[in-house]
Amino acid sequence: MAVFILDTLTTFDIAIAVLYVVVVLLSLNFAKKIQLLAIGAGCMGLTLLSFLLSHGQELPADSIGRCFVSLAAIGITTFLAFRVKAAIGVLADSEQRYRSIFLATGVGILQMDFTGLKHAFDRFKSNDVQRIEDIERLDPGFARSALRLIKLTNANRTALNMFNAPDLGALEQLLPTLVSDDMEGKVWKLLASIWAGNQSYEAEAILKTSDGRQLIFLYNVAVPLDRPALDMVLISIMDVTARREAENELDVARSQLAHVARVATLGELTVSIAHELNQPLAAVVTNGGAGLRWLKRDVPDLTKVQSSMESMIADATRASDVIKHLRGLSVKASPNPMNVDLNEIIEETVTLLQREIDINQVTLRVDLAADLRKVIGDRVQLQQVVLNLLLNAIQAMAHVAEGRRELTVKSSEEESAIMFRVQDTGPGIPLEVRDNLFNPFFTTKPDGMGMGLSICRSILTAHGGSISASSEPGAGTTFEFTIPFNREVG
């Protein structure tokens, strides 16, 4: 109204109505988009009304020009203000969505300010420090001091609940105390990632909350691309304690099931095991009797006695080795990663199954790579895999005509793994069965449990390896598994 009165009652030779632009701009603070258009239209209407009241029937060209300039200025300003208001609305909606997600998500989110850490890194770099390892050597306590350079600026309710913190201030004081001395190695890895300029870093950590609970957290550190100053770094946190406990329980159950399967397999081999033990024990008795006879001679033949004693020791050692290997397969124990010679496992397993091979009149061909590299794994578990595959192959050829039962066992060294292959000349596996071979409780044997191949796959997966099968009906089946070098048991 002030602009209208000034424009109507004064005779200044200027476009006073342009001041309506200020009205439109001020209305951005309180008006909605429709109201903003109405205000702009009202200002333009007042401009026209003032022009008519001021000039009546006289319409001088210069006044008409000023009127049009004012109308154009008001219209353009209203249009631009409308666009700005729309953009502000979109931004507000986006901010509200972000805030809702930030506050309500089930994942804990910490908003951190790493500016102090970045300044510390910049000082090191200005002193020609090239690697994070150099900082660790020059200042071993930097990892601990770096935590104090990081500031907590915001946290959602989920994060507060995770750490049992009542508010943001309490959580900020609590966070540095959660990182124990034995976690400094992981802190250095995080610092190395930030030093390298990575946009994301993910790891697990075991932390104790303020109430003494020990929790396992999976956390991800995300550095937005548009924040090179590291003034806003988002850390998302998931409590995976229950998941890890469930995985541990699953591992225990899998280990127990594998033990049951081993014992069941050994039960199938009772006759063969008895034969393997009976042979060296019978040889011990025979050599012992012979040694006694040599001693009872009028002139004892000590050379023969010594030979008999040596044979007895060798046979007893052989029997002891069989028992030791059987005991290893039958005893329930936690995985024990060590350097394992796969060729040695194959040879021991073939010896254990020799009677089964002979009874079933199977021709065995063993092709083991010389100087095969060792892998890191659990010896008992890997022997269980080899035992299952060999026994399955022997049993698969039970109904094949004699003379055509051939079992080929091969080991080789691939580019980054050890490969083991078992090939038989059995009837093969039907196409509709192959997809289910490694599924739990699937079996083609009338009295089978259906767990052998499933357990084999789980064991090899835990060793970072894999197993596959190929078959052609009527032409036999081939099983292959690989274990990578320098991989620990999972």
CSV table of C-alpha atoms in Angstrom, one decimal:
chain,number,residue,atom,x,y,z
A,1,MET,CA,0.0,0.0,0.0
A,2,ALA,CA,2.9,2.3,0.7
A,3,VAL,CA,4.3,1.7,-2.8
A,4,PHE,CA,0.8,2.2,-4.3
A,5,ILE,CA,0.2,5.6,-2.5
A,6,LEU,CA,3.7,6.8,-3.4
A,7,ASP,CA,3.2,5.8,-7.1
A,8,THR,CA,-0.3,7.3,-7.2
A,9,LEU,CA,0.1,10.6,-5.4
A,10,THR,CA,3.6,11.7,-6.3
A,11,THR,CA,4.7,13.1,-9.6
A,12,PHE,CA,8.3,11.7,-9.7
A,13,ASP,CA,9.4,11.0,-13.2
A,14,ILE,CA,10.6,7.5,-12.4
A,15,ALA,CA,9.1,4.0,-12.4
A,16,ILE,CA,8.2,3.9,-8.7
A,17,ALA,CA,6.1,0.7,-9.3
A,18,VAL,CA,9.4,-1.2,-9.7
A,19,LEU,CA,9.5,-1.1,-5.9
A,20,TYR,CA,6.8,-3.8,-5.9
A,21,VAL,CA,9.7,-6.1,-6.7
A,22,VAL,CA,10.8,-5.7,-3.1
A,23,VAL,CA,7.3,-6.8,-2.0
A,24,VAL,CA,7.5,-9.9,-4.1
A,25,LEU,CA,11.0,-10.8,-2.8
A,26,LEU,CA,9.9,-10.2,0.9
A,27,SER,CA,6.9,-12.5,0.4
A,28,LEU,CA,9.3,-15.4,-0.2
A,29,ASN,CA,9.7,-15.6,3.5
A,30,PHE,CA,6.1,-16.4,4.3
A,31,ALA,CA,4.1,-17.0,1.2
A,32,LYS,CA,3.4,-20.3,-0.5
A,33,LYS,CA,3.8,-20.8,-4.2
A,34,ILE,CA,0.1,-20.0,-5.0
A,35,GLN,CA,0.2,-17.0,-2.6
A,36,LEU,CA,3.4,-15.8,-4.3
A,37,LEU,CA,1.7,-15.7,-7.7
A,38,ALA,CA,-1.3,-13.9,-6.2
A,39,ILE,CA,0.9,-11.3,-4.6
A,40,GLY,CA,2.8,-10.8,-7.9
A,41,ALA,CA,-0.5,-10.5,-9.8
A,42,GLY,CA,-1.8,-8.0,-7.1
A,43,CYS,CA,1.3,-5.9,-7.4
A,44,MET,CA,0.8,-5.8,-11.2
A,45,GLY,CA,-2.9,-4.9,-10.7
A,46,LEU,CA,-2.0,-2.0,-8.3
A,47,THR,CA,0.6,-0.8,-10.9
A,48,LEU,CA,-2.1,-0.6,-13.6
A,49,LEU,CA,-4.6,1.0,-11.2
A,50,SER,CA,-2.1,3.6,-10.1
A,51,PHE,CA,-1.2,4.4,-13.7
A,52,LEU,CA,-4.9,4.9,-14.6
A,53,LEU,CA,-5.6,7.1,-11.5
A,54,SER,CA,-2.5,9.2,-12.1
A,55,HIS,CA,-3.0,9.9,-15.8
A,56,GLY,CA,-6.7,9.6,-16.4
A,57,GLN,CA,-7.4,10.0,-20.1
A,58,GLU,CA,-3.9,11.2,-20.8
A,59,LEU,CA,-1.6,8.5,-21.8
A,60,PRO,CA,1.9,9.9,-22.4
A,61,ALA,CA,4.3,7.6,-24.1
A,62,ASP,CA,7.0,7.9,-21.5
A,63,SER,CA,4.6,7.0,-18.7
A,64,ILE,CA,3.4,4.0,-20.6
A,65,GLY,CA,7.0,2.9,-21.1
A,66,ARG,CA,7.6,3.2,-17.3
A,67,CYS,CA,4.5,1.3,-16.6
A,68,PHE,CA,5.5,-1.5,-18.9
A,69,VAL,CA,9.0,-1.6,-17.4
A,70,SER,CA,7.4,-1.9,-13.9
A,71,LEU,CA,5.0,-4.6,-15.0
A,72,ALA,CA,7.9,-6.5,-16.7
A,73,ALA,CA,10.1,-6.2,-13.6
A,74,ILE,CA,7.3,-7.4,-11.3
A,75,GLY,CA,6.3,-10.3,-13.7
A,76,ILE,CA,9.9,-11.5,-14.1
A,77,THR,CA,10.6,-11.2,-10.4
A,78,THR,CA,7.4,-13.1,-9.6
A,79,PHE,CA,8.4,-15.9,-12.0
A,80,LEU,CA,11.9,-16.2,-10.6
A,81,ALA,CA,10.6,-16.0,-7.0
A,82,PHE,CA,8.1,-18.8,-7.9
A,83,ARG,CA,11.0,-21.0,-9.2
A,84,VAL,CA,13.1,-20.2,-6.2
A,85,LYS,CA,10.2,-21.1,-3.9
A,86,ALA,CA,9.7,-24.4,-5.8
A,87,ALA,CA,13.4,-25.2,-5.4
A,88,ILE,CA,13.3,-24.3,-1.7
A,89,GLY,CA,10.3,-26.7,-1.4
A,90,VAL,CA,12.1,-29.5,-3.1
A,91,LEU,CA,15.2,-28.9,-1.0
A,92,ALA,CA,13.1,-28.8,2.2
A,93,ASP,CA,11.3,-32.1,1.2
A,94,SER,CA,14.7,-33.7,0.5
A,95,GLU,CA,16.1,-32.4,3.8
A,96,GLN,CA,13.0,-33.7,5.6
A,97,ARG,CA,13.3,-37.1,3.9
A,98,TYR,CA,17.0,-37.3,4.8
A,99,ARG,CA,16.3,-36.3,8.3
A,100,SER,CA,13.5,-38.8,8.6
A,101,ILE,CA,15.8,-41.5,7.3
A,102,PHE,CA,18.6,-40.4,9.4
A,103,LEU,CA,16.5,-40.4,12.6
A,104,ALA,CA,14.3,-43.4,12.0
A,105,THR,CA,16.5,-45.9,10.2
A,106,GLY,CA,17.4,-49.1,12.0
A,107,VAL,CA,21.1,-48.5,11.1
A,108,GLY,CA,23.1,-46.4,13.5
A,109,ILE,CA,24.4,-43.3,11.8
A,110,LEU,CA,27.1,-41.0,13.1
A,111,GLN,CA,27.9,-37.6,11.5
A,112,MET,CA,31.5,-36.8,12.1
A,113,ASP,CA,33.8,-33.9,11.4
A,114,PHE,CA,37.3,-35.1,10.3
A,115,THR,CA,38.6,-31.6,9.7
A,116,GLY,CA,41.1,-31.8,12.5
A,117,LEU,CA,42.4,-35.2,11.2
A,118,LYS,CA,42.7,-33.7,7.7
A,119,HIS,CA,44.8,-30.8,9.0
A,120,ALA,CA,47.1,-33.3,10.8
A,121,PHE,CA,47.5,-35.3,7.6
A,122,ASP,CA,48.3,-32.1,5.7
A,123,ARG,CA,51.0,-31.2,8.1
A,124,PHE,CA,52.6,-34.7,7.7
A,125,LYS,CA,52.4,-34.4,3.9
A,126,SER,CA,54.0,-30.9,4.0
A,127,ASN,CA,56.9,-32.5,5.9
A,128,ASP,CA,57.3,-35.0,3.0
A,129,VAL,CA,55.7,-38.0,4.8
A,130,GLN,CA,54.6,-40.3,1.9
A,131,ARG,CA,52.9,-43.2,3.6
A,132,ILE,CA,50.7,-43.9,6.6
A,133,GLU,CA,53.3,-46.5,7.7
A,134,ASP,CA,55.8,-43.6,8.1
A,135,ILE,CA,53.5,-41.9,10.5
A,136,GLU,CA,53.1,-45.1,12.5
A,137,ARG,CA,56.9,-45.3,12.7
A,138,LEU,CA,57.5,-41.6,13.5
A,139,ASP,CA,54.5,-41.3,15.9
A,140,PRO,CA,53.2,-44.6,17.2
A,141,GLY,CA,50.6,-42.9,19.4
A,142,PHE,CA,49.1,-41.0,16.5
A,143,ALA,CA,46.2,-43.5,16.2
A,144,ARG,CA,45.0,-42.7,19.7
A,145,SER,CA,45.4,-39.0,19.3
A,146,ALA,CA,43.7,-39.1,15.9
A,147,LEU,CA,40.5,-40.3,17.6
A,148,ARG,CA,40.5,-37.0,19.7
A,149,LEU,CA,40.8,-35.0,16.4
A,150,ILE,CA,37.5,-36.5,15.2
A,151,LYS,CA,34.4,-34.6,16.3
A,152,LEU,CA,30.9,-36.0,16.6
A,153,THR,CA,28.3,-33.6,15.1
A,154,ASN,CA,25.2,-35.6,15.0
A,155,ALA,CA,23.8,-39.1,15.7
A,156,ASN,CA,20.5,-40.8,15.2
A,157,ARG,CA,18.4,-42.4,17.9
A,158,THR,CA,19.5,-45.9,16.8
A,159,ALA,CA,23.1,-45.1,17.4
A,160,LEU,CA,22.3,-43.6,20.8
A,161,ASN,CA,20.4,-46.8,21.7
A,162,MET,CA,23.2,-49.0,20.5
A,163,PHE,CA,25.7,-47.4,22.9
A,164,ASN,CA,23.2,-46.8,25.6
A,165,ALA,CA,23.9,-43.1,25.5
A,166,PRO,CA,21.2,-40.7,26.6
A,167,ASP,CA,22.1,-37.8,24.3
A,168,LEU,CA,24.6,-36.6,21.7
A,169,GLY,CA,27.0,-35.1,24.3
A,170,ALA,CA,27.2,-38.3,26.3
A,171,LEU,CA,27.9,-40.3,23.1
A,172,GLU,CA,30.7,-37.9,22.1
A,173,GLN,CA,32.4,-38.4,25.5
A,174,LEU,CA,31.9,-42.2,25.3
A,175,LEU,CA,33.2,-42.9,21.8
A,176,PRO,CA,36.9,-42.5,22.4
A,177,THR,CA,36.7,-44.8,25.5
A,178,LEU,CA,35.2,-47.6,23.4
A,179,VAL,CA,38.3,-48.1,21.3
A,180,SER,CA,40.6,-50.4,23.3
A,181,ASP,CA,44.4,-50.7,22.8
A,182,ASP,CA,44.1,-53.9,21.0
A,183,MET,CA,41.9,-52.2,18.3
A,184,GLU,CA,44.6,-49.7,17.3
A,185,GLY,CA,45.6,-51.9,14.4
A,186,LYS,CA,42.1,-51.4,12.9
A,187,VAL,CA,42.3,-47.7,13.6
A,188,TRP,CA,45.5,-47.6,11.6
A,189,LYS,CA,43.8,-49.3,8.7
A,190,LEU,CA,41.0,-46.7,8.8
A,191,LEU,CA,43.6,-43.9,8.8
A,192,ALA,CA,45.3,-45.6,5.9
A,193,SER,CA,42.1,-45.5,3.9
A,194,ILE,CA,41.5,-41.8,4.6
A,195,TRP,CA,45.1,-41.0,3.9
A,196,ALA,CA,44.7,-42.7,0.5
A,197,GLY,CA,41.6,-40.6,-0.3
A,198,ASN,CA,39.2,-43.5,-0.4
A,199,GLN,CA,35.5,-42.6,-0.4
A,200,SER,CA,34.5,-45.7,1.6
A,201,TYR,CA,35.9,-48.0,4.2
A,202,GLU,CA,34.2,-51.0,5.8
A,203,ALA,CA,35.3,-53.2,8.7
A,204,GLU,CA,34.1,-55.0,11.8
A,205,ALA,CA,34.9,-54.0,15.4
A,206,ILE,CA,34.3,-55.5,18.8
A,207,LEU,CA,33.3,-52.7,21.2
A,208,LYS,CA,32.1,-52.6,24.8
A,209,THR,CA,29.1,-50.4,25.5
A,210,SER,CA,28.8,-48.2,28.6
A,211,ASP,CA,26.8,-50.9,30.4
A,212,GLY,CA,29.6,-53.5,29.8
A,213,ARG,CA,28.0,-55.4,26.9
A,214,GLN,CA,30.4,-56.6,24.3
A,215,LEU,CA,29.0,-56.1,20.8
A,216,ILE,CA,30.2,-56.8,17.3
A,217,PHE,CA,29.7,-53.9,14.9
A,218,LEU,CA,29.9,-53.7,11.1
A,219,TYR,CA,30.7,-50.1,10.3
A,220,ASN,CA,31.1,-48.2,7.0
A,221,VAL,CA,32.8,-44.9,6.7
A,222,ALA,CA,31.5,-42.8,3.8
A,223,VAL,CA,33.2,-39.6,2.6
A,224,PRO,CA,31.0,-37.5,0.3
A,225,LEU,CA,32.7,-36.4,-2.9
A,226,ASP,CA,31.6,-32.8,-2.4
A,227,ARG,CA,33.2,-32.6,1.0
A,228,PRO,CA,37.0,-32.6,0.4
A,229,ALA,CA,37.5,-30.8,3.7
A,230,LEU,CA,36.2,-33.9,5.4
A,231,ASP,CA,33.9,-31.7,7.5
A,232,MET,CA,31.1,-34.2,7.1
A,233,VAL,CA,31.8,-37.9,7.2
A,234,LEU,CA,29.0,-40.4,7.7
A,235,ILE,CA,29.6,-43.6,9.6
A,236,SER,CA,26.9,-46.2,9.5
A,237,ILE,CA,26.9,-48.9,12.1
A,238,MET,CA,25.1,-52.2,12.3
A,239,ASP,CA,25.0,-54.5,15.3
A,240,VAL,CA,25.9,-57.9,13.9
A,241,THR,CA,26.4,-59.6,17.3
A,242,ALA,CA,23.3,-61.8,16.9
A,243,ARG,CA,24.3,-62.7,13.3
A,244,ARG,CA,27.8,-63.6,14.2
A,245,GLU,CA,26.6,-65.7,17.2
A,246,ALA,CA,24.2,-67.5,14.8
A,247,GLU,CA,27.0,-68.1,12.3
A,248,ASN,CA,29.2,-69.5,15.1
A,249,GLU,CA,26.3,-71.8,16.2
A,250,LEU,CA,25.9,-72.8,12.6
A,251,ASP,CA,29.6,-73.6,12.3
A,252,VAL,CA,29.4,-75.7,15.4
A,253,ALA,CA,26.3,-77.6,14.1
A,254,ARG,CA,28.1,-78.1,10.8
A,255,SER,CA,31.2,-79.4,12.5
A,256,GLN,CA,29.1,-81.8,14.6
A,257,LEU,CA,27.2,-83.0,11.5
A,258,ALA,CA,30.5,-83.5,9.6
A,259,HIS,CA,31.7,-85.6,12.6
A,260,VAL,CA,28.6,-87.7,12.5
A,261,ALA,CA,29.1,-88.2,8.7
A,262,ARG,CA,32.7,-89.2,9.3
A,263,VAL,CA,31.8,-91.8,11.9
A,264,ALA,CA,29.0,-93.1,9.7
A,265,THR,CA,31.5,-93.4,6.8
A,266,LEU,CA,33.9,-95.3,9.0
A,267,GLY,CA,31.1,-97.5,10.1
A,268,GLU,CA,30.6,-98.5,6.4
A,269,LEU,CA,34.4,-99.3,6.2
A,270,THR,CA,34.4,-101.5,9.3
A,271,VAL,CA,35.5,-104.6,7.4
A,272,SER,CA,38.2,-102.8,5.5
A,273,ILE,CA,39.5,-101.1,8.6
A,274,ALA,CA,39.6,-104.5,10.4
A,275,HIS,CA,41.6,-105.9,7.4
A,276,GLU,CA,44.0,-102.9,7.4
A,277,LEU,CA,44.7,-103.5,11.1
A,278,ASN,CA,44.7,-107.3,10.9
A,279,GLN,CA,47.4,-107.5,8.3
A,280,PRO,CA,50.2,-105.7,10.2
A,281,LEU,CA,49.1,-107.3,13.5
A,282,ALA,CA,49.3,-110.8,11.9
A,283,ALA,CA,52.7,-109.8,10.5
A,284,VAL,CA,53.9,-108.8,14.0
A,285,VAL,CA,52.9,-112.2,15.3
A,286,THR,CA,54.6,-114.0,12.5
A,287,ASN,CA,57.8,-112.0,12.8
A,288,GLY,CA,57.7,-112.4,16.6
A,289,GLY,CA,57.4,-116.2,16.3
A,290,ALA,CA,60.2,-116.3,13.8
A,291,GLY,CA,62.4,-114.2,16.0
A,292,LEU,CA,61.8,-116.6,18.9
A,293,ARG,CA,62.7,-119.6,16.8
A,294,TRP,CA,66.0,-117.9,15.8
A,295,LEU,CA,66.7,-117.2,19.5
A,296,LYS,CA,66.0,-120.8,20.6
A,297,ARG,CA,68.6,-122.3,18.3
A,298,ASP,CA,71.7,-123.7,19.9
A,299,VAL,CA,73.5,-120.9,18.3
A,300,PRO,CA,71.1,-118.0,18.1
A,301,ASP,CA,71.1,-116.2,14.7
A,302,LEU,CA,71.2,-112.6,15.9
A,303,THR,CA,71.1,-111.2,12.4
A,304,LYS,CA,67.8,-113.0,11.7
A,305,VAL,CA,66.5,-112.0,15.1
A,306,GLN,CA,67.4,-108.3,14.4
A,307,SER,CA,65.6,-108.6,11.0
A,308,SER,CA,62.5,-110.0,12.6
A,309,MET,CA,62.5,-107.3,15.3
A,310,GLU,CA,62.8,-104.6,12.6
A,311,SER,CA,59.9,-106.1,10.7
A,312,MET,CA,57.8,-106.2,13.9
A,313,ILE,CA,58.6,-102.6,14.5
A,314,ALA,CA,57.6,-101.6,10.9
A,315,ASP,CA,54.4,-103.6,11.1
A,316,ALA,CA,53.5,-102.2,14.5
A,317,THR,CA,54.2,-98.7,13.3
A,318,ARG,CA,51.9,-99.3,10.3
A,319,ALA,CA,49.1,-100.5,12.5
A,320,SER,CA,49.7,-97.5,14.8
A,321,ASP,CA,49.5,-95.1,11.8
A,322,VAL,CA,46.1,-96.7,10.7
A,323,ILE,CA,44.8,-96.2,14.2
A,324,LYS,CA,46.1,-92.7,14.4
A,325,HIS,CA,44.4,-91.8,11.1
A,326,LEU,CA,41.2,-93.4,12.1
A,327,ARG,CA,41.2,-91.7,15.5
A,328,GLY,CA,41.8,-88.3,13.7
A,329,LEU,CA,38.7,-89.0,11.6
A,330,SER,CA,36.5,-90.1,14.4
A,331,VAL,CA,37.4,-87.6,17.1
A,332,LYS,CA,35.3,-84.5,17.2
A,333,ALA,CA,37.4,-81.4,17.4
A,334,SER,CA,37.5,-77.7,16.3
A,335,PRO,CA,39.0,-76.9,12.9
A,336,ASN,CA,42.8,-76.8,13.2
A,337,PRO,CA,44.4,-74.9,10.2
A,338,MET,CA,47.9,-76.0,9.3
A,339,ASN,CA,50.1,-76.6,6.3
A,340,VAL,CA,48.6,-79.6,4.6
A,341,ASP,CA,50.1,-81.8,1.9
A,342,LEU,CA,47.1,-82.9,-0.2
A,343,ASN,CA,49.1,-85.7,-1.9
A,344,GLU,CA,49.8,-87.2,1.5
A,345,ILE,CA,46.1,-87.1,2.4
A,346,ILE,CA,45.2,-88.8,-0.9
A,347,GLU,CA,47.8,-91.6,-0.4
A,348,GLU,CA,46.6,-92.2,3.2
A,349,THR,CA,43.0,-92.3,2.1
A,350,VAL,CA,43.8,-94.7,-0.8
A,351,THR,CA,45.5,-97.0,1.7
A,352,LEU,CA,42.5,-96.9,4.0
A,353,LEU,CA,40.2,-97.8,1.0
A,354,GLN,CA,42.5,-100.4,-0.6
A,355,ARG,CA,40.4,-103.3,0.5
A,356,GLU,CA,37.3,-101.7,-0.9
A,357,ILE,CA,39.1,-101.2,-4.1
A,358,ASP,CA,40.3,-104.8,-4.2
A,359,ILE,CA,36.9,-106.3,-3.3
A,360,ASN,CA,35.1,-104.3,-5.9
A,361,GLN,CA,37.8,-105.2,-8.5
A,362,VAL,CA,38.4,-101.5,-9.3
A,363,THR,CA,41.5,-100.6,-11.3
A,364,LEU,CA,43.1,-97.6,-9.6
A,365,ARG,CA,45.2,-95.0,-11.4
A,366,VAL,CA,46.9,-92.4,-9.3
A,367,ASP,CA,48.5,-89.4,-10.9
A,368,LEU,CA,49.8,-87.0,-8.3
A,369,ALA,CA,51.7,-83.9,-9.2
A,370,ALA,CA,55.3,-83.8,-8.0
A,371,ASP,CA,56.4,-81.1,-5.6
A,372,LEU,CA,52.8,-80.1,-5.0
A,373,ARG,CA,52.6,-76.9,-2.9
A,374,LYS,CA,51.0,-77.2,0.5
A,375,VAL,CA,47.7,-75.4,1.4
A,376,ILE,CA,46.5,-74.0,4.7
A,377,GLY,CA,43.6,-76.1,5.9
A,378,ASP,CA,42.2,-78.6,8.4
A,379,ARG,CA,43.7,-82.0,7.7
A,380,VAL,CA,40.8,-84.0,9.1
A,381,GLN,CA,38.2,-82.1,7.1
A,382,LEU,CA,40.1,-82.3,3.9
A,383,GLN,CA,40.6,-86.0,4.3
A,384,GLN,CA,36.9,-86.4,4.9
A,385,VAL,CA,36.3,-84.7,1.5
A,386,VAL,CA,38.7,-87.0,-0.3
A,387,LEU,CA,37.3,-90.1,1.5
A,388,ASN,CA,33.7,-89.3,0.5
A,389,LEU,CA,34.6,-88.7,-3.1
A,390,LEU,CA,36.7,-91.9,-3.5
A,391,LEU,CA,34.1,-94.0,-1.7
A,392,ASN,CA,31.3,-92.6,-3.7
A,393,ALA,CA,33.2,-93.3,-6.9
A,394,ILE,CA,33.9,-96.9,-5.8
A,395,GLN,CA,30.2,-97.5,-4.9
A,396,ALA,CA,29.0,-95.9,-8.1
A,397,MET,CA,30.8,-98.7,-10.1
A,398,ALA,CA,29.4,-101.5,-8.1
A,399,HIS,CA,27.1,-102.6,-11.0
A,400,VAL,CA,29.5,-101.9,-13.8
A,401,ALA,CA,30.8,-105.0,-15.6
A,402,GLU,CA,34.2,-106.3,-14.3
A,403,GLY,CA,37.1,-105.0,-16.2
A,404,ARG,CA,35.5,-101.6,-16.8
A,405,ARG,CA,35.7,-100.4,-13.3
A,406,GLU,CA,38.4,-97.7,-13.4
A,407,LEU,CA,39.1,-95.0,-10.8
A,408,THR,CA,41.4,-92.2,-11.6
A,409,VAL,CA,42.7,-89.9,-8.9
A,410,LYS,CA,44.7,-86.8,-9.9
A,411,SER,CA,46.2,-83.8,-8.3
A,412,SER,CA,47.6,-80.8,-10.0
A,413,GLU,CA,48.7,-77.2,-9.4
A,414,GLU,CA,46.8,-74.5,-11.1
A,415,GLU,CA,47.6,-70.8,-11.3
A,416,SER,CA,46.5,-70.0,-7.8
A,417,ALA,CA,45.1,-73.2,-6.4
A,418,ILE,CA,45.5,-76.9,-5.9
A,419,MET,CA,43.1,-79.0,-8.0
A,420,PHE,CA,42.0,-82.6,-7.1
A,421,ARG,CA,40.0,-84.8,-9.5
A,422,VAL,CA,38.2,-88.1,-9.0
A,423,GLN,CA,37.0,-89.8,-12.1
A,424,ASP,CA,35.0,-93.1,-12.3
A,425,THR,CA,33.6,-95.2,-15.1
A,426,GLY,CA,30.2,-95.7,-13.5
A,427,PRO,CA,26.8,-95.2,-15.0
A,428,GLY,CA,27.0,-91.4,-14.7
A,429,ILE,CA,24.5,-89.0,-13.1
A,430,PRO,CA,21.2,-88.2,-14.9
A,431,LEU,CA,20.8,-84.6,-15.9
A,432,GLU,CA,17.8,-84.0,-13.7
A,433,VAL,CA,19.8,-85.1,-10.6
A,434,ARG,CA,22.9,-83.0,-11.1
A,435,ASP,CA,21.4,-79.7,-9.9
A,436,ASN,CA,20.6,-81.3,-6.6
A,437,LEU,CA,23.8,-83.2,-6.0
A,438,PHE,CA,25.1,-80.8,-3.3
A,439,ASN,CA,21.8,-80.1,-1.6
A,440,PRO,CA,21.4,-81.4,2.0
A,441,PHE,CA,19.5,-84.7,2.4
A,442,PHE,CA,19.5,-85.4,-1.4
A,443,THR,CA,20.7,-88.9,-2.1
A,444,THR,CA,20.4,-91.5,-4.8
A,445,LYS,CA,21.4,-94.3,-2.4
A,446,PRO,CA,18.6,-96.3,-0.8
A,447,ASP,CA,20.3,-96.1,2.6
A,448,GLY,CA,22.2,-92.8,2.2
A,449,MET,CA,21.8,-89.8,4.4
A,450,GLY,CA,22.3,-87.3,1.6
A,451,MET,CA,24.8,-85.2,3.6
A,452,GLY,CA,28.2,-86.4,2.2
A,453,LEU,CA,28.5,-84.0,-0.8
A,454,SER,CA,26.7,-81.2,1.0
A,455,ILE,CA,29.3,-81.4,3.8
A,456,CYS,CA,32.1,-81.6,1.2
A,457,ARG,CA,30.9,-78.4,-0.3
A,458,SER,CA,30.6,-76.6,3.0
A,459,ILE,CA,34.1,-77.7,4.0
A,460,LEU,CA,35.7,-76.6,0.8
A,461,THR,CA,33.8,-73.3,0.9
A,462,ALA,CA,35.2,-72.7,4.4
A,463,HIS,CA,38.6,-73.3,2.9
A,464,GLY,CA,38.0,-70.7,0.2
A,465,GLY,CA,37.6,-73.4,-2.4
A,466,SER,CA,34.9,-74.9,-4.6
A,467,ILE,CA,33.7,-78.3,-5.9
A,468,SER,CA,31.9,-79.2,-9.1
A,469,ALA,CA,30.7,-82.3,-10.9
A,470,SER,CA,30.5,-83.3,-14.5
A,471,SER,CA,28.9,-86.4,-15.9
A,472,GLU,CA,27.8,-88.1,-19.1
A,473,PRO,CA,25.2,-90.9,-18.7
A,474,GLY,CA,26.9,-94.2,-19.4
A,475,ALA,CA,30.4,-92.7,-19.4
A,476,GLY,CA,31.1,-92.0,-15.7
A,477,THR,CA,31.4,-89.0,-13.5
A,478,THR,CA,34.1,-86.6,-12.6
A,479,PHE,CA,34.3,-84.6,-9.3
A,480,GLU,CA,36.8,-81.7,-9.1
A,481,PHE,CA,37.6,-79.4,-6.2
A,482,THR,CA,40.1,-76.6,-5.8
A,483,ILE,CA,41.7,-75.0,-2.7
A,484,PRO,CA,43.6,-71.7,-3.2
A,485,PHE,CA,47.0,-71.1,-1.8
A,486,ASN,CA,47.6,-69.0,1.3
A,487,ARG,CA,44.0,-69.1,2.4
A,488,GLU,CA,43.0,-69.7,6.0
A,489,VAL,CA,40.1,-71.8,7.1
A,490,GLY,CA,36.9,-69.7,7.4
